[in-house]
Each structure stands twice: as structure tokens, then as C-alpha cells.
PDB file of C-alpha atoms in Angstrom:
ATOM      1  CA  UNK A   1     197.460 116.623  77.437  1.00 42.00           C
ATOM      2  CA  UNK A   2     200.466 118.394  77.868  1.00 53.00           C
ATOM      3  CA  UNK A   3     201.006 119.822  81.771  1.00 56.00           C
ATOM      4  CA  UNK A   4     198.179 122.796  80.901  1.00 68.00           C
ATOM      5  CA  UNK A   5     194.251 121.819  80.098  1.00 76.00           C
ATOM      6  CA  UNK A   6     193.222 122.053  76.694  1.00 90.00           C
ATOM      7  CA  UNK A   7     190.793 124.925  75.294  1.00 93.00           C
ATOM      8  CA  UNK A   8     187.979 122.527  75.971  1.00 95.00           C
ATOM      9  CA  UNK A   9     188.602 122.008  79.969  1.00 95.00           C
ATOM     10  CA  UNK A  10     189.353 125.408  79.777  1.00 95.00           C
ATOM     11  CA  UNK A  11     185.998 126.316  78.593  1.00 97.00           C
ATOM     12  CA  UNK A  12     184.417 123.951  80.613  1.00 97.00           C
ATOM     13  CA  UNK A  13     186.181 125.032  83.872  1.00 97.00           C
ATOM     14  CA  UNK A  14     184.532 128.580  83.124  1.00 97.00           C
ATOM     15  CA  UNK A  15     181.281 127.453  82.348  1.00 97.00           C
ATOM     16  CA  UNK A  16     181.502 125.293  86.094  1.00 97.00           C
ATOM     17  CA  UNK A  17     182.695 128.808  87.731  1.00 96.00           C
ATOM     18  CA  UNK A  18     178.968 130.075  86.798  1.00 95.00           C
ATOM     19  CA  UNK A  19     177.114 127.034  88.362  1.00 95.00           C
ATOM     20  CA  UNK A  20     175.042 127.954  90.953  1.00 93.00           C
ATOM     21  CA  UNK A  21     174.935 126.093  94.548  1.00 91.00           C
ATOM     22  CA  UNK A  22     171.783 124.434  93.529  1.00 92.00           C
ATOM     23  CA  UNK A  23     173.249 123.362  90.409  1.00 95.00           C
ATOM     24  CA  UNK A  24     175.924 122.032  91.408  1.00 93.00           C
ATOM     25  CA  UNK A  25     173.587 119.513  94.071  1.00 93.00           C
ATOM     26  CA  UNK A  26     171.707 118.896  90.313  1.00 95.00           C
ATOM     27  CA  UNK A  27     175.260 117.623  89.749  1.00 95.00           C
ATOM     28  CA  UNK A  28     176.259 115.490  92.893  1.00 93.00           C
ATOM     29  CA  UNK A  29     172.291 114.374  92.610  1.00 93.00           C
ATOM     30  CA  UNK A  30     173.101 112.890  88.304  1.00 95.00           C
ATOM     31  CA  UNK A  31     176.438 111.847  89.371  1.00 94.00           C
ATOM     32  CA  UNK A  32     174.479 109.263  92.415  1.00 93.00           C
ATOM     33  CA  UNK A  33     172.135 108.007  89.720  1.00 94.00           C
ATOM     34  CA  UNK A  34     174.950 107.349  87.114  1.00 94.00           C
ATOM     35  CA  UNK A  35     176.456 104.702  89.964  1.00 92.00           C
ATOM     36  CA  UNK A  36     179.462 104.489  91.373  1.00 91.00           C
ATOM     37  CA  UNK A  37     180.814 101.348  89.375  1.00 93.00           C
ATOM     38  CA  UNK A  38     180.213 103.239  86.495  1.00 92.00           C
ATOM     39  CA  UNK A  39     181.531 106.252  87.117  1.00 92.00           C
ATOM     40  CA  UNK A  40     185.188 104.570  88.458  1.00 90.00           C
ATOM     41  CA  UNK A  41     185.095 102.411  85.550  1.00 91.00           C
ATOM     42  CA  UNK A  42     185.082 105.469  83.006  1.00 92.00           C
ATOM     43  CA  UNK A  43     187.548 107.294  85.518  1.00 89.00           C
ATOM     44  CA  UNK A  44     190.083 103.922  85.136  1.00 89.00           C
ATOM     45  CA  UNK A  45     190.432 104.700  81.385  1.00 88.00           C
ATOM     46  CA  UNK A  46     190.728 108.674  81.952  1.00 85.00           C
ATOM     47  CA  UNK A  47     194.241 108.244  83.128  1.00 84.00           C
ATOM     48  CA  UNK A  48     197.227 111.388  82.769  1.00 85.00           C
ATOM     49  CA  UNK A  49     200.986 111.165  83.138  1.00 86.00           C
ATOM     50  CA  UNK A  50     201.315 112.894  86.861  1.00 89.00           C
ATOM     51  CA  UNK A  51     202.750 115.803  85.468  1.00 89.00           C
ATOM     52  CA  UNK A  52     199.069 116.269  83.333  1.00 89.00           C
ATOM     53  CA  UNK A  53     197.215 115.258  86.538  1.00 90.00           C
ATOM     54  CA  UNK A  54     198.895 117.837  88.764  1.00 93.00           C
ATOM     55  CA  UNK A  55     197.918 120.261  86.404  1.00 92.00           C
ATOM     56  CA  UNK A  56     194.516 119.255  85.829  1.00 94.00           C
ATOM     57  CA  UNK A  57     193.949 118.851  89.505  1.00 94.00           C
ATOM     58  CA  UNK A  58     195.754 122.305  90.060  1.00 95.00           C
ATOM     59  CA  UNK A  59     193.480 124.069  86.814  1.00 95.00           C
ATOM     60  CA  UNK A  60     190.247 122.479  88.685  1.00 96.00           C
ATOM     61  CA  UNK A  61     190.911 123.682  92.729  1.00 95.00           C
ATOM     62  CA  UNK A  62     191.751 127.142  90.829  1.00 95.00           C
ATOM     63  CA  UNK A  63     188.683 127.406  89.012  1.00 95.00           C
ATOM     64  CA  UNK A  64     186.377 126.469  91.900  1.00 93.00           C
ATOM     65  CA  UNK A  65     187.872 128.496  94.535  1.00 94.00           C
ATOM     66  CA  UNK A  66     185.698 131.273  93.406  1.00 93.00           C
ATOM     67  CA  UNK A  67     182.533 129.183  94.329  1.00 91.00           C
ATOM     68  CA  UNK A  68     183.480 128.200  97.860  1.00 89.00           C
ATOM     69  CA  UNK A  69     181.356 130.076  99.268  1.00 89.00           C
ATOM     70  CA  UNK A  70     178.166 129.394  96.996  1.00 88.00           C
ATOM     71  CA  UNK A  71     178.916 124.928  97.713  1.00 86.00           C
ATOM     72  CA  UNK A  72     179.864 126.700 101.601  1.00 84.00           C
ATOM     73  CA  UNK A  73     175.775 126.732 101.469  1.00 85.00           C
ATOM     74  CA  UNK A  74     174.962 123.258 100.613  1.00 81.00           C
ATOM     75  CA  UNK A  75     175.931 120.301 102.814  1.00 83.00           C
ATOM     76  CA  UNK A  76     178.694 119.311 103.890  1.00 83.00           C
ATOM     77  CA  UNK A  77     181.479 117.758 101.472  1.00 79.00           C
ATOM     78  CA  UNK A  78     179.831 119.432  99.117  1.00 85.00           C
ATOM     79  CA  UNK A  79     183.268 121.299  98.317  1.00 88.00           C
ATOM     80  CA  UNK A  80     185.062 117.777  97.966  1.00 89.00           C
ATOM     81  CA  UNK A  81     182.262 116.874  96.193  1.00 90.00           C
ATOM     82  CA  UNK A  82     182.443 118.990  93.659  1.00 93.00           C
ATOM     83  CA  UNK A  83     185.996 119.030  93.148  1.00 93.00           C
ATOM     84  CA  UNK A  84     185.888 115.067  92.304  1.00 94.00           C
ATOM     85  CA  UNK A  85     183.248 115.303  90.111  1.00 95.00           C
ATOM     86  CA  UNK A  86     184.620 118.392  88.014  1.00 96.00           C
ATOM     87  CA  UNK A  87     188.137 116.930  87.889  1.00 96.00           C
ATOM     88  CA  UNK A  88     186.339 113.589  86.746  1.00 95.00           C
ATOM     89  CA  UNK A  89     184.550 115.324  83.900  1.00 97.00           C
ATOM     90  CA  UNK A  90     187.533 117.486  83.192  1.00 96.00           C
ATOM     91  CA  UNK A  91     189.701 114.007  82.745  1.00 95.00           C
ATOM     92  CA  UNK A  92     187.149 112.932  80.623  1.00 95.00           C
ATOM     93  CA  UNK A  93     186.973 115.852  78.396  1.00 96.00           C
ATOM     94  CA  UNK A  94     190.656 115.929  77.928  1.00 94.00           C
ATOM     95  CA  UNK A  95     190.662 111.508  77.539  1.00 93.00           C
ATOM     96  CA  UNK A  96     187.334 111.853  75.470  1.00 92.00           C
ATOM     97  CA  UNK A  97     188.772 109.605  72.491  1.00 91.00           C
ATOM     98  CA  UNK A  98     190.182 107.120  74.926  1.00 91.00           C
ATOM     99  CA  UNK A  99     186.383 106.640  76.449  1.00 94.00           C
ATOM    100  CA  UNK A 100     183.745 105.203  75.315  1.00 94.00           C
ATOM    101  CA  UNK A 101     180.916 107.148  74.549  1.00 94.00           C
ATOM    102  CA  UNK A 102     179.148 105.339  77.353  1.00 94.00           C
ATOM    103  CA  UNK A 103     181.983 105.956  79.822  1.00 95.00           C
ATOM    104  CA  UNK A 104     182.196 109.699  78.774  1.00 96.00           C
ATOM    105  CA  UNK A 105     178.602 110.728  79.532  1.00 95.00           C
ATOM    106  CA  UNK A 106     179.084 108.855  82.849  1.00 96.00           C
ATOM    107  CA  UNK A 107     181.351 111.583  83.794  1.00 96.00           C
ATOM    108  CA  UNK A 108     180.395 114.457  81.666  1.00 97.00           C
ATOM    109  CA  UNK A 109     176.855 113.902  82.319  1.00 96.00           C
ATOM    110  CA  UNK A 110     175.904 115.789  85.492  1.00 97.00           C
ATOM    111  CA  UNK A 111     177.257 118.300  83.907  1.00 98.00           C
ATOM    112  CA  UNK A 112     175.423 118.315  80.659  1.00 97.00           C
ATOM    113  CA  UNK A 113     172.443 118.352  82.733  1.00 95.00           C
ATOM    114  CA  UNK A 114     173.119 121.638  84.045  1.00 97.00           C
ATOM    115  CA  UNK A 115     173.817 123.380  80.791  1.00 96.00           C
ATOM    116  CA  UNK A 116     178.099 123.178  81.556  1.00 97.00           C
ATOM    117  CA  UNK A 117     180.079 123.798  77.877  1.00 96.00           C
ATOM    118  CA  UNK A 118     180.582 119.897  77.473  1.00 96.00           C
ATOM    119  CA  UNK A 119     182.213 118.578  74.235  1.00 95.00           C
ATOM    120  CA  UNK A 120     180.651 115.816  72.508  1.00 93.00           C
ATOM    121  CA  UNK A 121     182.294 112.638  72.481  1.00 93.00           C
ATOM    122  CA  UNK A 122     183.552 111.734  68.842  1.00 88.00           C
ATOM    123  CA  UNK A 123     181.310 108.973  68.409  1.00 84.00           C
ATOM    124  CA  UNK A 124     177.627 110.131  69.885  1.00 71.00           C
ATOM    125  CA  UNK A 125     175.725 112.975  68.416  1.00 58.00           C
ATOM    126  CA  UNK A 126     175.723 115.424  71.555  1.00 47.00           C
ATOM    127  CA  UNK A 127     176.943 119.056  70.669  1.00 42.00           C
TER     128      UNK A 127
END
């Protein structure tokens, strides 16, 4: 990555933006069942220059300001919540060949669940 989010975050970030409240708890929900050790092992090898992570961080807060008020409605964190788990995908996405395809869905996969535009890793057979 080069300071602005490929066409695949990009596509993903809109895809995110149509997510409703209770889909994005389907998220936070996949995310808890994943684990936690898994999910910050994957997020280790997802690692940007801090030029790329300002940006990706930056491209992410942008694209979910316009569902503040929908994740207003769940509980609370859910805002934070959200925010780290669609900047941990959106890493992923952009690291995808540096992840294995194990690490990938660990971060990608809440999001698969509810129907987000997620790549498929180079090595597994999702679409």
C-alpha cells in the first residue's frame, strides 16, 4: 500500500457503509468467537509503514462516520468496536498475501458473514 487504500478496501469500506446496526453486532458477535489470540496474531503480520496506517486508519473513521448513528443504537463501544474490527479486516485485505489464509479469515471473517465485498485470499477458494 501506498498512503491511499487499494480498490479492494475501497470496495470493502463501501460495502461496510451499508451494514446495518444489527449487522454490524453479527460482526463484533464472529469476531468474539474467532478469539482474541487469533485475531492479534493475524493483526501482527498485517503491518503498514505509518504513512499507509494513517491513511488506512484515516480511509476507515471516514467511511464509518456515516453509520454513527445506526452503532449510536447498539451498546456501548460499539463505535470503537467497529472501527477496530473494520480497520483489522481492511489491513488484512490490503496484507492479504502476507497472511495466511488462516490468519486472513480471522480478520475478514465477521465480515464475510455479513455479506461485506471481501476478497479471497490467494490461496483458499472464497470469492
Amino acid at each position: 500500500m501506498t498512503t491511499t487504500p487499494n480498490a479492494d478496501v475501497r470496495a470493502f469500506l463501501v460495502s461496510v457503509q451499508t451494514l446495518s446496526a444489527g449487522e454490524f453486532a453479527q460482526v463484533g458477535v464472529a469476531a468474539l468467537e474467532i478469539g482474541a489470540s487469533a485475531r492479534i496474531a493475524a493483526r501482527k503480520m498485517a503491518k503498514s509503514s505509518a504513512a499507509d496506517s494513517r491513511a488506512l486508519e484515516k480511509a476507515v473513521r471516514d467511511a464509518l462516520e456515516p453509520v454513527h448513528d445506526r452503532l449510536a443504537t447498539l451498546e456501548p463501544g460499539s463505535i470503537r468496536n467497529a472501527v477496530a474490527d473494520t480497520l483489522s479486516a481492511a489491513r488484512a485485505i490490503t496484507h492479504r498475501v502476507d497472511l495466511t489464509a488462516e490468519q486472513y479469515d480471522a480478520l475478514v471473517g465477521p465480515f464475510v458473514v455479513v455479506g461485506a465485498a471481501v476478497p479471497h485470499h490467494p490461496n483458499a477458494g472464497r470469492h
